[in-house]
Short mmCIF file of C-alpha atoms in Angstrom, two decimals:
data_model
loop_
_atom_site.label_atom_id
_atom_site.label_comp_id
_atom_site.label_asym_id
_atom_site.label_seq_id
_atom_site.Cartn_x
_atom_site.Cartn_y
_atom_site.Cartn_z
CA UNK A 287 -3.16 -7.53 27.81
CA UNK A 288 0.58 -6.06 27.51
CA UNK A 289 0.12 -4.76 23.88
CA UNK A 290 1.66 -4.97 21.04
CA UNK A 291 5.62 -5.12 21.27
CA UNK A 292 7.80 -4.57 18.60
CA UNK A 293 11.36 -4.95 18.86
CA UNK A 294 13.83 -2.71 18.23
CA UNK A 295 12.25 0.43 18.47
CA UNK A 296 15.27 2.06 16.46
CA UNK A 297 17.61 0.89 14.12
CA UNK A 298 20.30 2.28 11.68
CA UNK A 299 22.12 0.46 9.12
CA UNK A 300 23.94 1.33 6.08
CA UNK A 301 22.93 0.15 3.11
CA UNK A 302 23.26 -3.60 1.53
CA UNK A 303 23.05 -4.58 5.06
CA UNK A 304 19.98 -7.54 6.28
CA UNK A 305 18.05 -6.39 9.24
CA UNK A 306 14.89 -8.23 11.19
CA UNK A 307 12.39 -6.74 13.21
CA UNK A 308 10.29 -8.92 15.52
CA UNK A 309 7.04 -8.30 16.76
CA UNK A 310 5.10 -9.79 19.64
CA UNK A 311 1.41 -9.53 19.33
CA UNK A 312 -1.40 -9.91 22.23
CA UNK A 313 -2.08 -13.10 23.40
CA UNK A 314 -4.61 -14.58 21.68
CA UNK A 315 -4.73 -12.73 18.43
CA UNK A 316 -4.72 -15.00 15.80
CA UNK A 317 -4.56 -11.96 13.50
CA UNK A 318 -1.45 -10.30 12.49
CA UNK A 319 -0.31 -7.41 10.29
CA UNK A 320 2.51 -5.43 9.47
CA UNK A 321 2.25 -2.06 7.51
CA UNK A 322 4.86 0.68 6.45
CA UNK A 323 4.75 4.22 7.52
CA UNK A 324 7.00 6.50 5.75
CA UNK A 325 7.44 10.30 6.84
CA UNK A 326 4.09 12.34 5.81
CA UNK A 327 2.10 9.36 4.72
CA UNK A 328 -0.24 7.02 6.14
CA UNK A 329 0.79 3.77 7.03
CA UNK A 330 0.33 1.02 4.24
CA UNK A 331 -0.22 -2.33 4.36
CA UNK A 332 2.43 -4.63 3.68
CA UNK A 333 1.27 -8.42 4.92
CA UNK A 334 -1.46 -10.22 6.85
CA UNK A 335 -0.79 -13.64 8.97
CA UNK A 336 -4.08 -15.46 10.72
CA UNK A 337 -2.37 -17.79 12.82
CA UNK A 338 1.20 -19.01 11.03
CA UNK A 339 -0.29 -18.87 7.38
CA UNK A 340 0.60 -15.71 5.74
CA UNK A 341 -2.56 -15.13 3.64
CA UNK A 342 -1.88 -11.75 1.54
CA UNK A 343 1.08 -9.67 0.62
CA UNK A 344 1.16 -6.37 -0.69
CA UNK A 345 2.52 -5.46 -3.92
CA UNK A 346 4.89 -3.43 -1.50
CA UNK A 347 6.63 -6.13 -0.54
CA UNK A 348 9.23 -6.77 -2.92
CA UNK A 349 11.51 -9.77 -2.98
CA UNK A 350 14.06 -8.45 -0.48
CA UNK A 351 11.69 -8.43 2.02
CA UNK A 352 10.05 -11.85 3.71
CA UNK A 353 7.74 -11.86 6.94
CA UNK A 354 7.24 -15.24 9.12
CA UNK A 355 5.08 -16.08 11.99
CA UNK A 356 6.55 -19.72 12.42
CA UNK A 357 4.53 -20.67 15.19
CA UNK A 358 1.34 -18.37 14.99
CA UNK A 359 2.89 -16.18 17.91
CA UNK A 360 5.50 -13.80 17.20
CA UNK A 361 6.51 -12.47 13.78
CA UNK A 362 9.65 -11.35 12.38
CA UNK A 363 10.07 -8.94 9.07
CA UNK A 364 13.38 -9.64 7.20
CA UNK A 365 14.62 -6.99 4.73
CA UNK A 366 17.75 -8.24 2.67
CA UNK A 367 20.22 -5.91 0.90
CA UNK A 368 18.28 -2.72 2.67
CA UNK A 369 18.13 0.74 0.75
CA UNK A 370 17.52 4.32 1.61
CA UNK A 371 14.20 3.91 0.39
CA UNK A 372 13.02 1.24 2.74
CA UNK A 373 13.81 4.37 6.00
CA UNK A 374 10.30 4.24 7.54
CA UNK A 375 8.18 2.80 10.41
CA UNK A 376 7.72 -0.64 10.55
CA UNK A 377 4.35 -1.06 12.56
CA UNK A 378 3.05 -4.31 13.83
CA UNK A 379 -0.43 -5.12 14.22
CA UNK A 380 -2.79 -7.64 16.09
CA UNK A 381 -6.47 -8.54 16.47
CA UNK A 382 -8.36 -11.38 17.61
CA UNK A 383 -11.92 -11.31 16.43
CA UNK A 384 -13.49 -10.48 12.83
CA UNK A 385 -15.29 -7.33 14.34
CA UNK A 386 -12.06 -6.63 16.94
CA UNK A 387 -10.09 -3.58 16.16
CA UNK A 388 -6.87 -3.67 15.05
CA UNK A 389 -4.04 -3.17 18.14
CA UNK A 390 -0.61 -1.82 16.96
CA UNK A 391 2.57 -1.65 18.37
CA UNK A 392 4.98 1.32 18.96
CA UNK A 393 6.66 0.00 15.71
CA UNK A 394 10.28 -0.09 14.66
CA UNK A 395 12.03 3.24 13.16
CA UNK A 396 14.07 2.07 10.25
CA UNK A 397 16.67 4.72 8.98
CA UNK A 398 19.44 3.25 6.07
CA UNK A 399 22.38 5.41 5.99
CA UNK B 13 -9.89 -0.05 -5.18
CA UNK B 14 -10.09 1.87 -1.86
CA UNK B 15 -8.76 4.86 -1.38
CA UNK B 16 -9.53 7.84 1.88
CA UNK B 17 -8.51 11.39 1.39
CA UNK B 18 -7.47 13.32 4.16
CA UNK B 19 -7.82 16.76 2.55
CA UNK B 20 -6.29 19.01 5.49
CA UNK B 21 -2.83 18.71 6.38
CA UNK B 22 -2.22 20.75 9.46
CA UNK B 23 -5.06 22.53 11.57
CA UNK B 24 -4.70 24.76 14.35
CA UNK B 25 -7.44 24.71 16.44
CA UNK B 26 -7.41 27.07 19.93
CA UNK B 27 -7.81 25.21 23.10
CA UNK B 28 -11.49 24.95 24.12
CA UNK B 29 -12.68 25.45 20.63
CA UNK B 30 -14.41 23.07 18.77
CA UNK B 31 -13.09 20.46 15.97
CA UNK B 32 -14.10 18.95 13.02
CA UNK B 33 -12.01 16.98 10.82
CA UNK B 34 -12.50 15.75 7.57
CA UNK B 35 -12.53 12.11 6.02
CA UNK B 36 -13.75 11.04 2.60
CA UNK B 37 -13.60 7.65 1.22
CA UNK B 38 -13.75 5.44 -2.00
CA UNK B 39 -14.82 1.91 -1.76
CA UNK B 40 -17.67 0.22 -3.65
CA UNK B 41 -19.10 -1.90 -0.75
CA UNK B 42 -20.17 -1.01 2.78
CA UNK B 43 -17.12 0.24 4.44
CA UNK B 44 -15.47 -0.39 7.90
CA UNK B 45 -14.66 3.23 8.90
CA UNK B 46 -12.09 4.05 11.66
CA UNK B 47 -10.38 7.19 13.25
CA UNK B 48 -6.94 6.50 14.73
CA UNK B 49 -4.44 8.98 16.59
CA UNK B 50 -0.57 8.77 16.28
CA UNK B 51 1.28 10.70 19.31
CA UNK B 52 4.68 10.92 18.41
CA UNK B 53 6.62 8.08 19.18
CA UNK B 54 3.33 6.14 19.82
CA UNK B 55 1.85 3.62 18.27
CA UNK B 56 -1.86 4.37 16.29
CA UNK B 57 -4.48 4.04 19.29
CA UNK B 58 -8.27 3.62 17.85
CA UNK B 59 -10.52 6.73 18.71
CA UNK B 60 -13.60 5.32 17.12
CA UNK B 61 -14.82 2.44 14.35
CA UNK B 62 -17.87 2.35 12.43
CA UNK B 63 -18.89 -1.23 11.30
CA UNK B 64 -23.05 -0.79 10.91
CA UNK B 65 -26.03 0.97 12.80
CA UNK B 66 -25.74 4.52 14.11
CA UNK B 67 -24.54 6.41 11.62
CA UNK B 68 -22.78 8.97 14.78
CA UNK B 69 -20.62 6.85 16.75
CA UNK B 70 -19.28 8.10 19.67
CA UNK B 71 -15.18 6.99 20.89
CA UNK B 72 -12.94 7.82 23.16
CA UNK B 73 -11.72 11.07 24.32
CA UNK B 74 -14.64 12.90 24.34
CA UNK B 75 -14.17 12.20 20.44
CA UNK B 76 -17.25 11.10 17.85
CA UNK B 77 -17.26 10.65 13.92
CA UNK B 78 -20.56 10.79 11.85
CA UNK B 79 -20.75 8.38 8.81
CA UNK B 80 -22.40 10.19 5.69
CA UNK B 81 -22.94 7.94 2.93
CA UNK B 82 -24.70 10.22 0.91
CA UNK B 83 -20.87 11.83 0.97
CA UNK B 84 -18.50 9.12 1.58
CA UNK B 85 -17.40 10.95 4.45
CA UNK B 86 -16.25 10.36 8.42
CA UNK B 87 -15.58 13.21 9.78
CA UNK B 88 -14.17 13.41 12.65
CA UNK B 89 -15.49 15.94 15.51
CA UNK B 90 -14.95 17.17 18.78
CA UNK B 91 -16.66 19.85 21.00
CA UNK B 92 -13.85 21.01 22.90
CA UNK B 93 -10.24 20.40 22.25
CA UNK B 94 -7.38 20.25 25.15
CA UNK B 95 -3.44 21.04 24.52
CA UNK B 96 -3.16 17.15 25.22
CA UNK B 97 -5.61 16.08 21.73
CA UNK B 98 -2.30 18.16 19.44
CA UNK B 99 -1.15 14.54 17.60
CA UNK B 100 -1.52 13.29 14.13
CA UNK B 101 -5.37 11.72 13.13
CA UNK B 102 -5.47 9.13 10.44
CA UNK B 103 -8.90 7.97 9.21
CA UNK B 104 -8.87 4.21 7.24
CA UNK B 105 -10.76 1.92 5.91
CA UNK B 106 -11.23 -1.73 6.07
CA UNK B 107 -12.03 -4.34 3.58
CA UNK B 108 -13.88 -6.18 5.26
CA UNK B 109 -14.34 -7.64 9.05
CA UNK B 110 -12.86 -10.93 8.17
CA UNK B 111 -9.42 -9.55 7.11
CA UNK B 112 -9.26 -6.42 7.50
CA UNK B 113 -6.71 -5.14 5.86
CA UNK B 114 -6.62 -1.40 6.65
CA UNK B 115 -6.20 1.82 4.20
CA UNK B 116 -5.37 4.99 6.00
CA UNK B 117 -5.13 8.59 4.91
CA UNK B 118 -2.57 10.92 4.79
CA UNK B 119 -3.41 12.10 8.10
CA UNK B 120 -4.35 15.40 9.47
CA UNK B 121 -1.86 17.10 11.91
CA UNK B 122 -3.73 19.01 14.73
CA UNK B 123 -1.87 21.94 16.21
CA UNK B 124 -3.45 23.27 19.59
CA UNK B 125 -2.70 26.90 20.79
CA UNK B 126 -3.16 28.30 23.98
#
């Protein structure tokens, strides 16, 4: 296994701009998630994919933001019109089996000037 | 609705001393405990998960966690900690095996001096 990769590791934009974050999960995991970390918290959940069907999305996630995992392999997070209060880390995670922990990636460090 | 409380932010522990720290949780049915540790620019890496059986579990690191359930708690403990252990700790909880979605504390900062 390579991990989880998540791609970019950094990015600034100013605000009203669209950014995209992909993330590459093992090989194999059918399971995806991506939660939010913001500075001082813990990270929350934001959306769950088994396989390409997104199955649950947090309250979190408003409108501007939409996740895909077109082809049950990599994912990408869209925000739209981004604002200062969407600065956080973007973490990816993946797991195969119902009793496998949950593998994250490095995540992606969000900052909206 | 679940919820974990991390109730210490910060700890400074001195190297070779022991550690304890503390998890409580809120969730109705049998929980799926776990301890995870955030280095900085890392990504969470599991210490330790508690699904069923043993209630003292024993992870990686040297690290082990002992599920209460008289307390709702998972505390998190370790005989003797190294300069290298100084990261953030974040305890969660999980729904359920099949899905698994994942509530995490606040996290606990550990601070090792010399």
């Amino acid at each position: 296994d390579t991990g989880v990769s998540q791609n970019p590791r950094h990015k600034i934009t100013k605000r009203g701009q669209n950014v995209t974050f992909r993330c590459d999960p093992i090989s194999e995991h059918n399971r995806l998630y991506w939660y939010r970390q913001t500075l001082g918290q813990g990270p929350e959940f934001l959306t769950y994919f088994q396989n390409e069907a997104q199955l649950e999305k947090s309250r979190l996630l408003s409108d501007r933001f939409s996740a895909e995992r077109p082809k049950g392999s990599f994912s990408t997070l869209e925000i739209q019109r981004t604002e200062q209060g969407d600065s956080a880390m973007y973490l990816c995670a993946s797991r195969r089996l119902e009793l496998d922990e949950q593998y994250f990636g490095p995540g992606t460090r969000l900052t909206v000037t | 609705a679940q919820s974990v409380t991390q109730p210490d932010i910060h700890i400074t522990v001195s190297e070779g001393a022991s550690l304890e720290l503390r998890c409580n949780y809120s969730y109705g049915a049998t929980p799926y405990l776990f301890w995870y540790v955030q280095s900085p620019g890392q990504g969470l890496q599991l210490l330790l998960k508690y699904f069923s059986g043993d209630t003292l579990v024993q992870g990686i690191k040297g690290f082990e966690a002992e599920f209460k359930r008289s307390q709702s708690s998972f505390n998190l403990r370790k005989p003797s900690v190294h300069w290298s252990d100084a990261a953030e700790y974040f305890c969660a909880v999980g729904r359920d095996t099949g899905f698994q979605k994942l509530v995490f504390g606040t996290g606990t900062r550990l601070l090792v001096s010399p």
